[in-house]
GROMACS .gro file of C-alpha atoms in nm:
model
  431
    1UNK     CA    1  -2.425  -4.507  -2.455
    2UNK     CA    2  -2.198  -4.698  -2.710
    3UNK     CA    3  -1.829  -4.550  -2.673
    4UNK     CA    4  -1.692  -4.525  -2.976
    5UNK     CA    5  -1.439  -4.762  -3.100
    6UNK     CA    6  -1.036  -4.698  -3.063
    7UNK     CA    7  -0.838  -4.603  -3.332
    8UNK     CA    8  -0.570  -4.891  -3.495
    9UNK     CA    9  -0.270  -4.713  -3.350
   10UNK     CA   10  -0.469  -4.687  -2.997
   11UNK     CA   11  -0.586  -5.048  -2.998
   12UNK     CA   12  -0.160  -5.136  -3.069
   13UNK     CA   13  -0.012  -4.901  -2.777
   14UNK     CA   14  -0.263  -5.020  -2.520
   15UNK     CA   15  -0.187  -5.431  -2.616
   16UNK     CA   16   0.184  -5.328  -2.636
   17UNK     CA   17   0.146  -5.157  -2.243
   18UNK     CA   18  -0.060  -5.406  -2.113
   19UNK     CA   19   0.143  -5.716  -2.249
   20UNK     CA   20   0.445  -5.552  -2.072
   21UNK     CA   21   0.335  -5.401  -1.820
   22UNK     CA   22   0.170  -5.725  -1.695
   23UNK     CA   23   0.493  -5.922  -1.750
   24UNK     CA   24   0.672  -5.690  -1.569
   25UNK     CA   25   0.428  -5.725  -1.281
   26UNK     CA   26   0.391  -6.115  -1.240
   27UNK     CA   27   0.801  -6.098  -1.308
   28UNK     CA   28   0.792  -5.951  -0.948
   29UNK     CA   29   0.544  -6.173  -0.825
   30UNK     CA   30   0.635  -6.510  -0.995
   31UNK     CA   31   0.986  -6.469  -0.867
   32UNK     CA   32   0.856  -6.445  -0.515
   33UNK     CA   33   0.668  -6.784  -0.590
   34UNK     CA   34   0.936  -6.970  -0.733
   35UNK     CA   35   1.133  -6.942  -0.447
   36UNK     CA   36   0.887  -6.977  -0.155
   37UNK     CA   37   0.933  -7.268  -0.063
   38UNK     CA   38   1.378  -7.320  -0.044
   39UNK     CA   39   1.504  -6.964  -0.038
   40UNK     CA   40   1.260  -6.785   0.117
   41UNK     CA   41   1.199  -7.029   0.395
   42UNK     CA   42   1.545  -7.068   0.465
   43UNK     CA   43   1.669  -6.692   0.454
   44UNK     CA   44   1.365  -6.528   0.690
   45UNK     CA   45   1.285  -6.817   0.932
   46UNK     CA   46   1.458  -7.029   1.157
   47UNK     CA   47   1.638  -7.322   1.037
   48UNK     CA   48   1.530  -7.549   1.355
   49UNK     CA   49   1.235  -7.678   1.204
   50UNK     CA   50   1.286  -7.723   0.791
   51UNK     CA   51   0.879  -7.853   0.809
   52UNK     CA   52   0.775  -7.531   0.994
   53UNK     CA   53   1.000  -7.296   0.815
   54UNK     CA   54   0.821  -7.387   0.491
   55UNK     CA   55   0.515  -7.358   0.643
   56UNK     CA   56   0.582  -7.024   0.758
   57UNK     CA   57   0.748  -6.891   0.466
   58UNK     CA   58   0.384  -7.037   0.302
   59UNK     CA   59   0.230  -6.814   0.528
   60UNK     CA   60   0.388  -6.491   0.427
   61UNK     CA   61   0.278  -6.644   0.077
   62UNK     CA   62  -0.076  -6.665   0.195
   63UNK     CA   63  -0.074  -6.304   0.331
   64UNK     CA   64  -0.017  -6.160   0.045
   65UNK     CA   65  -0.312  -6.288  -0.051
   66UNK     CA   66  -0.548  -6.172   0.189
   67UNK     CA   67  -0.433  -5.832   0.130
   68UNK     CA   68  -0.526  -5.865  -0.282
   69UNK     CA   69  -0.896  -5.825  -0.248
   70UNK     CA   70  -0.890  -5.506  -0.051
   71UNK     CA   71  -0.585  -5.394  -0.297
   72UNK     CA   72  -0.824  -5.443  -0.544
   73UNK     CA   73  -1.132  -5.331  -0.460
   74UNK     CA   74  -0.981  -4.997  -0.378
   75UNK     CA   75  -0.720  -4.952  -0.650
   76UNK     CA   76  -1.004  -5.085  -0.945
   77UNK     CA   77  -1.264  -4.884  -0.777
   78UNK     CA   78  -1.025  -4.536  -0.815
   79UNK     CA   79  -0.963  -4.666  -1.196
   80UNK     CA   80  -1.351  -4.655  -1.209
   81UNK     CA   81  -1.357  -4.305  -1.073
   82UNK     CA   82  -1.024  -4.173  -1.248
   83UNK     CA   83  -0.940  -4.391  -1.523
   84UNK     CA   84  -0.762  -4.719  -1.573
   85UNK     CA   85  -0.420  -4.567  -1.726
   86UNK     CA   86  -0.330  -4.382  -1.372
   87UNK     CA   87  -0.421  -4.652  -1.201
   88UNK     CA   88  -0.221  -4.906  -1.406
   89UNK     CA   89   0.094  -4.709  -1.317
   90UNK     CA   90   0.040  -4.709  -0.965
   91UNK     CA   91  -0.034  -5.065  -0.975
   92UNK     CA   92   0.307  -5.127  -1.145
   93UNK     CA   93   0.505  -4.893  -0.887
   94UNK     CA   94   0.340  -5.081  -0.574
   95UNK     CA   95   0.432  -5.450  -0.665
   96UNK     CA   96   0.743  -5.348  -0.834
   97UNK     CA   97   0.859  -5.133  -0.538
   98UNK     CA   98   0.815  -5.371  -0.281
   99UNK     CA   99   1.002  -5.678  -0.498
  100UNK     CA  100   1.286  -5.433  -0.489
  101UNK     CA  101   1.289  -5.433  -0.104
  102UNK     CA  102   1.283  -5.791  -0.064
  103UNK     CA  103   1.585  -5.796  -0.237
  104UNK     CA  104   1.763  -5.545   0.009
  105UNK     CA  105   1.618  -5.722   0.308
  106UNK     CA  106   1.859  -5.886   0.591
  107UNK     CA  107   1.791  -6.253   0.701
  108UNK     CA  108   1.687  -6.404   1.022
  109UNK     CA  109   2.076  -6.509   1.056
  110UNK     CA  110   2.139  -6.074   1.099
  111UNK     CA  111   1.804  -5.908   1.254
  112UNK     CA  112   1.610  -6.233   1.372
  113UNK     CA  113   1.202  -6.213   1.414
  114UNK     CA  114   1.255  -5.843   1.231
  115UNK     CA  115   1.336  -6.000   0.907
  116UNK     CA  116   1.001  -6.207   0.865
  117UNK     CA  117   0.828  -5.903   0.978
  118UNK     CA  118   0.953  -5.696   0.723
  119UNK     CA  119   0.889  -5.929   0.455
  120UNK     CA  120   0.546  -5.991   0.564
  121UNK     CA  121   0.496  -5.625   0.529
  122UNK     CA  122   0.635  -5.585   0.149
  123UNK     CA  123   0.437  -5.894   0.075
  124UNK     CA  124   0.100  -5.738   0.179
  125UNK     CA  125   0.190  -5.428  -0.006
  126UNK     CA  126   0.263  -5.660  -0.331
  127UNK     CA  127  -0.039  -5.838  -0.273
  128UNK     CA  128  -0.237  -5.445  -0.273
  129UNK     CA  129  -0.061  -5.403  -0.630
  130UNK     CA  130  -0.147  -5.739  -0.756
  131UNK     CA  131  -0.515  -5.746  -0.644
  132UNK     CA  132  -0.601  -5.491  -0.915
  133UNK     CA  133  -0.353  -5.586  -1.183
  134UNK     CA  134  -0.494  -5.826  -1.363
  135UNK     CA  135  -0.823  -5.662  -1.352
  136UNK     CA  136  -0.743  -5.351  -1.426
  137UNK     CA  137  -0.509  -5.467  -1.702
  138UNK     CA  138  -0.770  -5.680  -1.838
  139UNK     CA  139  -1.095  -5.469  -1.870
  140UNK     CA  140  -0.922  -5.223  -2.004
  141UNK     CA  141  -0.763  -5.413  -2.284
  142UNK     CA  142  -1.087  -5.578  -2.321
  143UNK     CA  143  -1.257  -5.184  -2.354
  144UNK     CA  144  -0.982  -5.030  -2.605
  145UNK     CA  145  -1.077  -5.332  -2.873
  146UNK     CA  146  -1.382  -5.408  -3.112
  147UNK     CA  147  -1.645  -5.659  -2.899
  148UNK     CA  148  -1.602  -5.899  -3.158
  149UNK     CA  149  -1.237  -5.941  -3.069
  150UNK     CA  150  -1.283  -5.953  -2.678
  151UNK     CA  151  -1.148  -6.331  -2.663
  152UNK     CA  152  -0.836  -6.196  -2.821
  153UNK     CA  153  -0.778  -5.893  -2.632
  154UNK     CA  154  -0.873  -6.006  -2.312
  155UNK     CA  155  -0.633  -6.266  -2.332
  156UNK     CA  156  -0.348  -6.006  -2.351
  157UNK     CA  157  -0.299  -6.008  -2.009
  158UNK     CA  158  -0.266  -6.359  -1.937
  159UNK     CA  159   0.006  -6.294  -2.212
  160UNK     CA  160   0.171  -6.099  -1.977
  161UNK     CA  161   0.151  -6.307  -1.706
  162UNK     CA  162   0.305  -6.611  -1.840
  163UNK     CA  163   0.618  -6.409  -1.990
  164UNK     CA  164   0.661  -6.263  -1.674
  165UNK     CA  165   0.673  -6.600  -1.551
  166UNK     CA  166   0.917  -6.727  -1.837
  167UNK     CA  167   1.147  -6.406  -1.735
  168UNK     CA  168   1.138  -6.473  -1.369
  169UNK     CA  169   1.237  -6.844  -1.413
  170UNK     CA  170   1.518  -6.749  -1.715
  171UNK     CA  171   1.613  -6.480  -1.448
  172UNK     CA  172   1.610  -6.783  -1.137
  173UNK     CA  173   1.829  -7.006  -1.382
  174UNK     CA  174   2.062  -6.779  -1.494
  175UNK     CA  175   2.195  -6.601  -1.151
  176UNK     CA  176   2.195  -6.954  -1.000
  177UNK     CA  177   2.403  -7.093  -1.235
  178UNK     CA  178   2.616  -6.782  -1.266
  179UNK     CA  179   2.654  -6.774  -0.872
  180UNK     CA  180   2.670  -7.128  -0.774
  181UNK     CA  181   2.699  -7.244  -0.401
  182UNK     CA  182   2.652  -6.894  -0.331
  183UNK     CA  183   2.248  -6.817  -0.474
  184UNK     CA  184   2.117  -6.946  -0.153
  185UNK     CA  185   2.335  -6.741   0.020
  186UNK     CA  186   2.322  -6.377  -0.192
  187UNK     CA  187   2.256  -6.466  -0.530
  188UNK     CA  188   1.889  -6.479  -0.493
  189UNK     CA  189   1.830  -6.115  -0.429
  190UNK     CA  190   1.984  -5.981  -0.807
  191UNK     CA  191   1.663  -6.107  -0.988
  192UNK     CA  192   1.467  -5.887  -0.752
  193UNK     CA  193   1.696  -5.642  -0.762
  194UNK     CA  194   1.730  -5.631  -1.120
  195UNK     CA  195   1.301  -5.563  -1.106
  196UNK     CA  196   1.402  -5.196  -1.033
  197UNK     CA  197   1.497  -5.212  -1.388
  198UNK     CA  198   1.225  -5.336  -1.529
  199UNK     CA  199   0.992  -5.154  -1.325
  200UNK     CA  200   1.120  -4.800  -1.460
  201UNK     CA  201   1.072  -4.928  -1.817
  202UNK     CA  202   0.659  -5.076  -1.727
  203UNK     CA  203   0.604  -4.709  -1.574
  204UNK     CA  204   0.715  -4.518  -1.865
  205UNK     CA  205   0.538  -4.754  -2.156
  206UNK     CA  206   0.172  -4.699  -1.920
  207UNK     CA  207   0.227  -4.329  -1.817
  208UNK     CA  208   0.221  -4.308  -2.213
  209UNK     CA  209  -0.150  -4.467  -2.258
  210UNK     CA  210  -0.456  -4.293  -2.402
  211UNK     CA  211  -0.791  -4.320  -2.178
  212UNK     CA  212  -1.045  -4.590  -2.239
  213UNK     CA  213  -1.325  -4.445  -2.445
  214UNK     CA  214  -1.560  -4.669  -2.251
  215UNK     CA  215  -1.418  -4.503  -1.930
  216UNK     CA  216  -1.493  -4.173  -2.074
  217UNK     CA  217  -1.830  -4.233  -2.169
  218UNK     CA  218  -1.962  -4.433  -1.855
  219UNK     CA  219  -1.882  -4.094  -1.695
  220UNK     CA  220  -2.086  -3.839  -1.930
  221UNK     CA  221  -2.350  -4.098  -1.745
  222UNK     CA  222  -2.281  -4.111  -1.421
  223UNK     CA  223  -2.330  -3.744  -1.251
  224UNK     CA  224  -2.051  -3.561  -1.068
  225UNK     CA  225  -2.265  -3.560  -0.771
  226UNK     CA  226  -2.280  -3.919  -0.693
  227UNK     CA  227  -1.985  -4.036  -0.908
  228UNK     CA  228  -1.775  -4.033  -0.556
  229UNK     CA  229  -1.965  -4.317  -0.386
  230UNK     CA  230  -2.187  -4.500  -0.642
  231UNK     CA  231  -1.918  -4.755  -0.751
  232UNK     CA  232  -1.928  -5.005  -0.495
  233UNK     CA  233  -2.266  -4.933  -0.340
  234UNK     CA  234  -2.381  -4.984  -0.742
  235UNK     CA  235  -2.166  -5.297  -0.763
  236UNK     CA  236  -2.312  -5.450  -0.424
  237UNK     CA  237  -2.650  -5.381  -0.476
  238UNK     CA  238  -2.716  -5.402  -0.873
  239UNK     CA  239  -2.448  -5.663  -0.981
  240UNK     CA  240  -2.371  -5.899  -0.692
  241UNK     CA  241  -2.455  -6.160  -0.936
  242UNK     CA  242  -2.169  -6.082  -1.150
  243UNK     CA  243  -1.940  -6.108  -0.833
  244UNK     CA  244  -2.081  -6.447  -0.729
  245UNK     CA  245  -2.040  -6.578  -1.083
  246UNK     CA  246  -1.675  -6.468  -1.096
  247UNK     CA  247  -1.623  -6.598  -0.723
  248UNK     CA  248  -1.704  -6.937  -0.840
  249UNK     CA  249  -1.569  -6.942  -1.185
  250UNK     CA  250  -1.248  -6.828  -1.036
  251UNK     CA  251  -1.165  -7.127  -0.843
  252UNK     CA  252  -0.993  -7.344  -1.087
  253UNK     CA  253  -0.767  -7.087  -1.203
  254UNK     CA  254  -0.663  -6.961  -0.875
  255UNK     CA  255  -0.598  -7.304  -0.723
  256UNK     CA  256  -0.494  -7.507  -0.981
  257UNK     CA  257  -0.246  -7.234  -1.083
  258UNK     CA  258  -0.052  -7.130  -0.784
  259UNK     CA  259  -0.110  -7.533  -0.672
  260UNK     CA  260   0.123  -7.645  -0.986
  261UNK     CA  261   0.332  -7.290  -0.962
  262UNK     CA  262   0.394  -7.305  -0.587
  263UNK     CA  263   0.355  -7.636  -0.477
  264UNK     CA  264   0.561  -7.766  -0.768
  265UNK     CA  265   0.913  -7.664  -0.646
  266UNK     CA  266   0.843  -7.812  -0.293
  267UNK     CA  267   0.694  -8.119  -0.399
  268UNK     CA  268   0.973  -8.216  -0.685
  269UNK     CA  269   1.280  -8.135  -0.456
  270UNK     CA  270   1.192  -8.202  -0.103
  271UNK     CA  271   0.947  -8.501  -0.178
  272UNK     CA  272   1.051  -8.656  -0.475
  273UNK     CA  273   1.420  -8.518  -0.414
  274UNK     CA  274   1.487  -8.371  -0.794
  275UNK     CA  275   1.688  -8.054  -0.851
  276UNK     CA  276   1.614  -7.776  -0.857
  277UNK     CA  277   1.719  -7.653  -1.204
  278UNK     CA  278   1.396  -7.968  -1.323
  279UNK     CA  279   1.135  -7.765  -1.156
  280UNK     CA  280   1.287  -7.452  -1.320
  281UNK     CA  281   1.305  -7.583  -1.656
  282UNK     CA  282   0.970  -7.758  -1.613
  283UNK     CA  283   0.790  -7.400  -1.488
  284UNK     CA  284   1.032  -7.232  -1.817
  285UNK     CA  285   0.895  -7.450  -2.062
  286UNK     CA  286   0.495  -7.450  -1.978
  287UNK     CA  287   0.581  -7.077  -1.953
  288UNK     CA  288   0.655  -7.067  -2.310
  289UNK     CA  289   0.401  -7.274  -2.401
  290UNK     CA  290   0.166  -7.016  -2.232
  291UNK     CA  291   0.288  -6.698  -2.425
  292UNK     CA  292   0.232  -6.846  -2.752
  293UNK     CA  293  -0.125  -7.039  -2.702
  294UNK     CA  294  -0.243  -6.721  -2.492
  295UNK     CA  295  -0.314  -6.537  -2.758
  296UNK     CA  296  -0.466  -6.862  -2.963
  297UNK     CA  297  -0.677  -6.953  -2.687
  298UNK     CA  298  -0.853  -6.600  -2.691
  299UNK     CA  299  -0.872  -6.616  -3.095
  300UNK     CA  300  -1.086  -6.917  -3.067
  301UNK     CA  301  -1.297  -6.854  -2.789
  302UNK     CA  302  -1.402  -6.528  -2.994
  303UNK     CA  303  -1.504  -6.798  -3.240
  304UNK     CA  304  -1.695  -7.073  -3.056
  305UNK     CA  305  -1.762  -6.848  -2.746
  306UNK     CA  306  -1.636  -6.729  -2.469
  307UNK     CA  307  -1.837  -6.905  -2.221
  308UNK     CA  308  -1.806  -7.251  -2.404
  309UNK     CA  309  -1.414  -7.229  -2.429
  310UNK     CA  310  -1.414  -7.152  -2.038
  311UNK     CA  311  -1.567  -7.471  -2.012
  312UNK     CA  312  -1.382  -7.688  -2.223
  313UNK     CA  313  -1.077  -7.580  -2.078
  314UNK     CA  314  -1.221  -7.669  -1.713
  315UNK     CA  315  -1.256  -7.999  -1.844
  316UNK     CA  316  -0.903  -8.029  -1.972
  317UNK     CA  317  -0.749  -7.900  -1.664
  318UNK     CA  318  -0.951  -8.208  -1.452
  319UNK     CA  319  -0.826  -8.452  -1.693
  320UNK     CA  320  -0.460  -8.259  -1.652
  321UNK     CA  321  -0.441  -8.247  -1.294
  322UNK     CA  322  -0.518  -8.657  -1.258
  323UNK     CA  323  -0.249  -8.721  -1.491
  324UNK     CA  324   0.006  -8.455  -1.315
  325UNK     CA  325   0.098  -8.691  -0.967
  326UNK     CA  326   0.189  -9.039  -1.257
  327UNK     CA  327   0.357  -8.807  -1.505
  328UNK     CA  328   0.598  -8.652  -1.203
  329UNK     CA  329   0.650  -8.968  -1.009
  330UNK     CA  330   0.827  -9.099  -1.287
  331UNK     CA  331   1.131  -8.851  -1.177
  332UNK     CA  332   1.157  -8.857  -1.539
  333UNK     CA  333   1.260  -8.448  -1.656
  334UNK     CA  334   1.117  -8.445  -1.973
  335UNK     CA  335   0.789  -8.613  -1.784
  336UNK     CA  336   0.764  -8.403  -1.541
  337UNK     CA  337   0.786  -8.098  -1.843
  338UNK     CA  338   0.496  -8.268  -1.991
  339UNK     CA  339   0.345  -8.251  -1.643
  340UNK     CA  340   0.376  -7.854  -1.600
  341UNK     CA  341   0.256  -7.811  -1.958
  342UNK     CA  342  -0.072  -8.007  -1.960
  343UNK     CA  343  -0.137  -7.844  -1.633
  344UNK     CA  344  -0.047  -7.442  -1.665
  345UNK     CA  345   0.090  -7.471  -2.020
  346UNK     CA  346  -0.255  -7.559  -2.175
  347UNK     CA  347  -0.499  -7.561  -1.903
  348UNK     CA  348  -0.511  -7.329  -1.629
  349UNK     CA  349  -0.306  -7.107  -1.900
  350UNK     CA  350  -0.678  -7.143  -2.108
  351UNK     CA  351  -0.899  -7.070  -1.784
  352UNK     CA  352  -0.634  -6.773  -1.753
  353UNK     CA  353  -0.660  -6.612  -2.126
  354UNK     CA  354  -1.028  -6.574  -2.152
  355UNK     CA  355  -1.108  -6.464  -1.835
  356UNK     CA  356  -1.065  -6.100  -1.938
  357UNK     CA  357  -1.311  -6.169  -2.203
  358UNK     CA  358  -1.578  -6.322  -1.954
  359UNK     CA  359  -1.521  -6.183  -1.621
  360UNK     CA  360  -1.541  -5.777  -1.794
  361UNK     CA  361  -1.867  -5.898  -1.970
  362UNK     CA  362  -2.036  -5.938  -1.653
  363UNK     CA  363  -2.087  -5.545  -1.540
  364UNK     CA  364  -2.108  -5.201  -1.722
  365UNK     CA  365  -1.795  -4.969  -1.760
  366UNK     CA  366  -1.885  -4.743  -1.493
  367UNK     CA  367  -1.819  -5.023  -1.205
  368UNK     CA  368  -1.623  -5.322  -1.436
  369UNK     CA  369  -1.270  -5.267  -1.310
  370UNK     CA  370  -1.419  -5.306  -0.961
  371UNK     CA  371  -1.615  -5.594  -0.999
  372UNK     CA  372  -1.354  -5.840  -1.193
  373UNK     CA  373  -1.096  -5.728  -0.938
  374UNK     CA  374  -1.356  -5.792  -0.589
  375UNK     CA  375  -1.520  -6.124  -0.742
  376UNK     CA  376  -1.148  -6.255  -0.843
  377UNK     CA  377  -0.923  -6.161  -0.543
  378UNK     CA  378  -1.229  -6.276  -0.335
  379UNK     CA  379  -1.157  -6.608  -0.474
  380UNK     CA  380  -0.816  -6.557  -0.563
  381UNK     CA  381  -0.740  -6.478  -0.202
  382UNK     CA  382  -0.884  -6.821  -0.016
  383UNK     CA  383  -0.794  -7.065  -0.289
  384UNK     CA  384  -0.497  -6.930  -0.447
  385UNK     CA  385  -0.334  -6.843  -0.046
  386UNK     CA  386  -0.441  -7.133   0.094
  387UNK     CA  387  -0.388  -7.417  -0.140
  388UNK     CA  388  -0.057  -7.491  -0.147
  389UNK     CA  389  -0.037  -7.500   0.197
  390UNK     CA  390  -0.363  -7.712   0.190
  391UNK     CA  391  -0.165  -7.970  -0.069
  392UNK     CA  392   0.162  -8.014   0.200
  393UNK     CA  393  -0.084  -8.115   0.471
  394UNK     CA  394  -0.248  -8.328   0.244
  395UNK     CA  395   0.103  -8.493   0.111
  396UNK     CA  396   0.190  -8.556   0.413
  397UNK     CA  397  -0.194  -8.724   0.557
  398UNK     CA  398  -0.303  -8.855   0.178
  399UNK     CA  399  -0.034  -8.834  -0.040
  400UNK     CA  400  -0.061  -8.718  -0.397
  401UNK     CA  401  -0.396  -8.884  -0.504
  402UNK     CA  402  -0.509  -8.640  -0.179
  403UNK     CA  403  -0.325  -8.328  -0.367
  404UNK     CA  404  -0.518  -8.446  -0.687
  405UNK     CA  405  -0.860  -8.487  -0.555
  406UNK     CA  406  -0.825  -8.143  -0.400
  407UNK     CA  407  -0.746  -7.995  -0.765
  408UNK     CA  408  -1.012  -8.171  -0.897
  409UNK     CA  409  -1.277  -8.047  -0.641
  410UNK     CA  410  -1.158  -7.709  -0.653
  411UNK     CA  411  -1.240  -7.705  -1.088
  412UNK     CA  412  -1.554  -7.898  -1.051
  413UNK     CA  413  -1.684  -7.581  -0.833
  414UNK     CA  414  -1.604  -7.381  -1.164
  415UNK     CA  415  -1.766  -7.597  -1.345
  416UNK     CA  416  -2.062  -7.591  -1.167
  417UNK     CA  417  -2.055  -7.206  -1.131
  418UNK     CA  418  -2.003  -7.165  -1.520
  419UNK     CA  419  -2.302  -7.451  -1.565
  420UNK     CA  420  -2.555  -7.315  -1.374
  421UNK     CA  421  -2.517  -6.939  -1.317
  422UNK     CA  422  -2.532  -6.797  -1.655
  423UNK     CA  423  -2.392  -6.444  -1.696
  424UNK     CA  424  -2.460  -6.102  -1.887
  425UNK     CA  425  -2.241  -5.993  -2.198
  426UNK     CA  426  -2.250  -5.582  -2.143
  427UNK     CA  427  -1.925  -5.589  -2.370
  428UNK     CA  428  -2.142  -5.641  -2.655
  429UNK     CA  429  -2.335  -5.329  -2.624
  430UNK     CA  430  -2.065  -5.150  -2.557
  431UNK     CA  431  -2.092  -4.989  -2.241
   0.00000   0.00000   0.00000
């Protein structure tokens, strides 16, 4: 059954709520990632060991992680069942919630082991909420806009993300410089703190959404009698292709991107001993970069395809990540900002914008939400957890033409996936 198409001012409100209501979500979770590897690692674990405090503070990192597919899978399943717009505001009070909390928590210095504890509990509940935003956020721009226009819509999220980044990094650099000596001390927690904000304002735009119309229709299909437990069984049995495809294609994105994003800040001031306030900028400036080819990106894969886009920019982000370790040995700042933008600005920012576009093409409305979100946190959780903390071990044995042949592996498996596994396009039909 073809649902029918969304009205202008419909199609406007739901890009409007999912723009900001993703930024406000990766605002939480981007400001977590900035400062995993100095604050974090400092403030919750002993300072005995600087090495294995950053490894451990990693670890929390990593844990959030593992909790994202199960987040997910059970969060996108219930928007199968009830509908993406409740789901979306649950999504946003979950991450959002638990950023506030970090920013209340005590340090190692006042409650000892309790403090890492804690935080590896708000993590895992951050990583629940994440698992299903961008999925969620994504299929259901992709559903409340013409087929034609998927590239563009799709890409809305990715939108999101990156000026959620750009705030959390404006938000980093301006309470650090406003609070000095003192931002390793206290001055970290009013960014998350200040998330309380922003998370009232996210709940209120999404509480105000209409319904997909494809969401509506899959379920004058599916009966009331075994709408309850068909979505995964359906999604397991009749479109495990679909999750392997997204598995694979996956890879690049989720490395490459929280490699650069994570790995970054440890790598420029611990191992090539540059401020702070470089990595910042650098992160702020490929951020910006990001918001504004987003939306370009997704325009022109809706004109050469999808598909061939995603592989063009797998190619670019190969080509980027070999040229990232020459660019940032230089210590050179405005080298090292052409560094972040060839690698997130433009590449994993162009794996990131149509993936909306090609991971909701790959299954029907009635189990989408759940298959984008189990194939990418699948993925998302062993490459995007693990490889930064994959990339210090391998600094430390290989140095950076190690960190770089790791990147490159980790796209060529996307490649390969995208090459030889060729996918369905249900968006077309419109169900």
């Amino acid at each position: 059954m073809k649902a029918a198409l969304p009205s202008h001012k419909e199609r406007v409100q739901s890009a409007v709520a999912v723009v900001v209501g993703s930024a406000l979500e990766w605002y939480d979770f981007f400001l977590y990632t900035l400062l995993v590897g100095s604050v974090m690692s400092a403030s919750f674990f002993p300072a005995t060991d600087q090495f294995a405090g950053t490894v451990a503070a990693y670890a929390t990192f990593a844990v959030g992680f593992v909790a994202r597919p199960f987040g997910g899978l059970l969060l996108a399943t219930l928007s199968d069942r009830f509908g993406r717009k409740r789901i979306l505001v649950v999504i946003l009070l979950l991450t959002g919630g638990s950023s506030c909390l970090i920013g209340l928590l005590p340090t190692y210095a006042s409650i000892g082991l309790a403090a890492p504890l804690l935080l590896l509990f708000l993590r895992i509940i951050q990583g629940v909420g994440a698992g299903a935003e961008f999925a969620v956020a994504a299929v259901y721009a992709v559903e409340t806009g013409a087929a034609r226009n998927s590239g563009v819509r799709g890409a809305l999220p990715a939108t999101g993300v990156y000026a959620g980044m750009l705030l959390a990094s404006a938000a980093l650099g301006v309470f650090s410089w406003l609070t000095g000596p003192a931002f390793a001390d206290w001055g970290w927690r009013i960014p998350f703190l200040f998330s309380g904000l922003l998370l009232l304002a996210g709940v209120w735009i999404r509480r105000n959404l209409s319904e997909s119309q494809a969401f509506h229709a899959a379920q004058v299909l599916q009966p009331d009698a075994t709408r309850k437990s068909t979505a995964v069984r359906a999604l397991l049995r009749d479109e495990w292709r679909g999750v392997v495809f997204v598995v694979g294609a996956q890879f690049a994105q989720a490395g490459l991107g929280f490699l650069f994003l994570t790995f970054t800040s440890y790598y420029l001031t611990a191992t090539l001993g540059m401020p702070r306030a470089v990595a910042l900028h650098a992160t702020l400036i490929a951020a910006a970069v990001a918001v504004v080819t987003a939306p370009l990106f997704g325009a022109l894969a809706d004109h050469i395809g999808v598909r061939r886009f995603f592989m063009v920019a797998l190619l670019f982000s190969i080509a980027a990540s070999v040229a990232y370790f020459p660019l940032t040995a230089t210590r050179s700042p405005t080298l090292i900002c052409l560094a972040m933008v060839l690698t997130i600005g433009i590449g994993v920012n162009g794996l990131l914008a149509v993936q909306g576009a090609l991971f909701s093409a790959q299954f029907p409305a009635a189990v989408r939400a759940s298959g984008v979100a189990l194939g990418r946190e699948l993925s998302t959780a062993v490459v995007g957890g693990l490889t930064p903390i994959l990339a210090i071990y391998m600094l430390r044995g290989a140095g950076a033409t190690g960190v770089a042949a790791l990147a490159v592996g980790l796209t060529l498996i996307s490649l390969l996936t995208v090459t030889f596994c060729h996918g369905k396009n249900t968006m077309r039909h419109g169900a």
